Amino acid sequence: MQINNFYNEILTEHNVRPEYKREMEDADLVLEGVNPSCGDDIWLKLKLDGDIIADGAFTGDGCAISQASADIMLGLIIGKKKDEALELGKKFLKMIQGTATEEEIDELEEAGALKDISHMPARVKCAVLGWRTLDEMFK
Amino acid sequence: MQDFRKDFPLLVKEPTAYLDNAATAQRPQCVIDAEMDFYINHNANPLRGFYPLSVEATEIYEAAREKVRKFLNADSEKEIIFTRNTSESLNLVAYSYGLANIKAGDEIVISITEHHSNMLPWRMVAEKVGAVVKYLDCEQDGSFTKEALDAAFSEKTRLVAMAQVSNVLGRVNPVEEVIKRAHAVGAVAVIDGAQSVPHMKVDVKSLDADFFAFSGHKLFGPMGIGVLYGKEEILNKMQPFLCGGEMIDSVHRDSVKYAELPHKFEAGTVNAAGAAGLAAAIDYVERIGYDVMAERELALTKRAMEGIKKIPHIHILGSENPEDHTGIITFTIDDVHPHDVSAVLEADKIDVRAGHHCAQPLLEHLGVRSSTRASLMFYNTEEEVDALIASLASVRRRLGYAD
């Protein structure tokens, strides 16, 4: 794989101009996710309406992959039920491991832009940080 | 100009530009041959058997020690202890000297520029005995003011730890001054030579260091062989670090007599092949000459720094002067995480280091979260430096920034 193409437009756009990277004072759930080996650090914040993720935001510091992936994730899960969000997380993980079907990758919409991460073992942790934090949040 | 690259089999075939020399150097064929020669022609457990093969193995191992002694200009081969690496050398001093000689309320001075290897062992000692750690803070360019030195040292200072060259800034630290100040208050000085020995002649006697450590693998030698130099009178009074085979004179049910120096500190079967490789590495360095190496490294460093300075949004840590970098150029790029910098360089076939370089407190002190490091060796080329500059100039654009 040509890594030159790896930082594609979807990824750089979400990194440089993230939609959900902002403060959220009145979040219902707040959790920090860290990759100690590389220093990626995010604070994930969600507002819930019953079972539905009504709104979300994140703050943090880290590589483009970790930050863009968290931003893309929030775009996907806001408005969805908790279980649907966690199900998408499982599909995302499958995609990163290179075992997801075309259909599953389609369901991940923009997050599909990260599918080539499966060829970059050193960066997998960056890509899944947001999703891993989401999963821990609901445990 | 002589082509040194042909001496290094990996450099001949490797398609990437290897600019991570401060992490580990490449090995010339002569080092690989020396290590292999030990296993093919002389392999037996050194220092044990009386048969000729074991005697040969012992001779090779001890000849390597003598080579290191001369290389460092130590007085006696008793002062040269083989370890696995710099970290083990420093831990040996921390456990065997530090824990026994540093008491509650004593002070340990650690330069803030230190690699974790020359910081955590001393913090461990301080924590165990109740001593106080005092950091010797550097300026933004890596230099040390008289005020900082005055503030760090006191009558209570018992030990000072400093690298001769910082693995992040590449700057040569004022170790002579620090050693003098240590001795003036009755403290010992532990000098980490991991980054200096590959680039400059070290004379432990004129330095007057009490302990001096370096790794073979950064000096073109094998991995798994390192050196601790210690003054004989201090080493003699120290208890062994590890106990076991080959470090005793006699063992009875209720008593043990430890071996003489240096074997007292070399428990277990030693890395004789590694020592043979290290000896070959020293021969290699002396054949080329530090002056030739340093001249090439400075020329490459100048070229790299001049090129990088022209690129907007890149900031080199440490001194403005290439002569203060020992081939190490650590930098940050605005809004781009070092792992992304490294990924872009990787795509352009350039190997660099990204992260905190095992010197997190230094980066915090400088107000930097993490950084990217390119480290040059005499065998690097102008083409590699130019490729680095071109790749760095493209990083922000490739990450989606307009400039």
Coordinates of C-alpha atoms in Angstrom, one line a residue, chain A residues 2-4 7 12 15-17 37-41 61-65 120 123, chain B residues 335 337 339-344 346-349 356 369-370 397-401:
Chain A
Q2 CA 1.2 3.5 -0.8
I3 CA 1.1 5.4 2.5
N4 CA 1.2 8.6 0.4
Y7 CA -3.7 10.6 4.6
T12 CA -7.1 15.2 6.7
N15 CA -8.2 16.3 11.4
V16 CA -7.7 19.9 10.3
R17 CA -11.4 20.9 10.6
S37 CA 2.9 4.4 24.0
C38 CA 2.3 7.3 21.6
G39 CA 0.7 9.9 23.8
D40 CA -2.7 10.1 22.0
D41 CA -5.2 11.4 24.4
D61 CA -4.3 15.8 21.5
G62 CA -2.7 13.2 19.3
C63 CA -1.9 12.2 15.8
A64 CA -4.1 12.9 12.8
I65 CA -5.4 9.3 12.8
M120 CA -0.2 -0.3 9.3
R123 CA -1.2 2.9 13.9
Chain B
D335 CA -0.2 21.2 14.3
H337 CA 1.8 15.1 15.6
H339 CA 3.7 10.1 14.5
D340 CA 2.2 11.7 11.4
V341 CA 5.5 13.3 10.5
S342 CA 7.2 10.0 10.8
A343 CA 4.5 8.3 8.7
V344 CA 4.9 10.8 5.9
E346 CA 8.3 6.7 6.1
A347 CA 6.3 7.0 2.9
D348 CA 9.3 8.8 1.4
K349 CA 11.6 6.0 2.7
H356 CA 9.4 11.5 23.5
R369 CA 4.7 17.2 24.1
S370 CA 6.6 15.1 21.7
R397 CA 0.4 20.0 2.9
R398 CA 0.0 16.3 2.9
L399 CA -1.8 16.5 6.2
G400 CA -4.3 18.9 4.7
Y401 CA -2.9 22.3 5.7

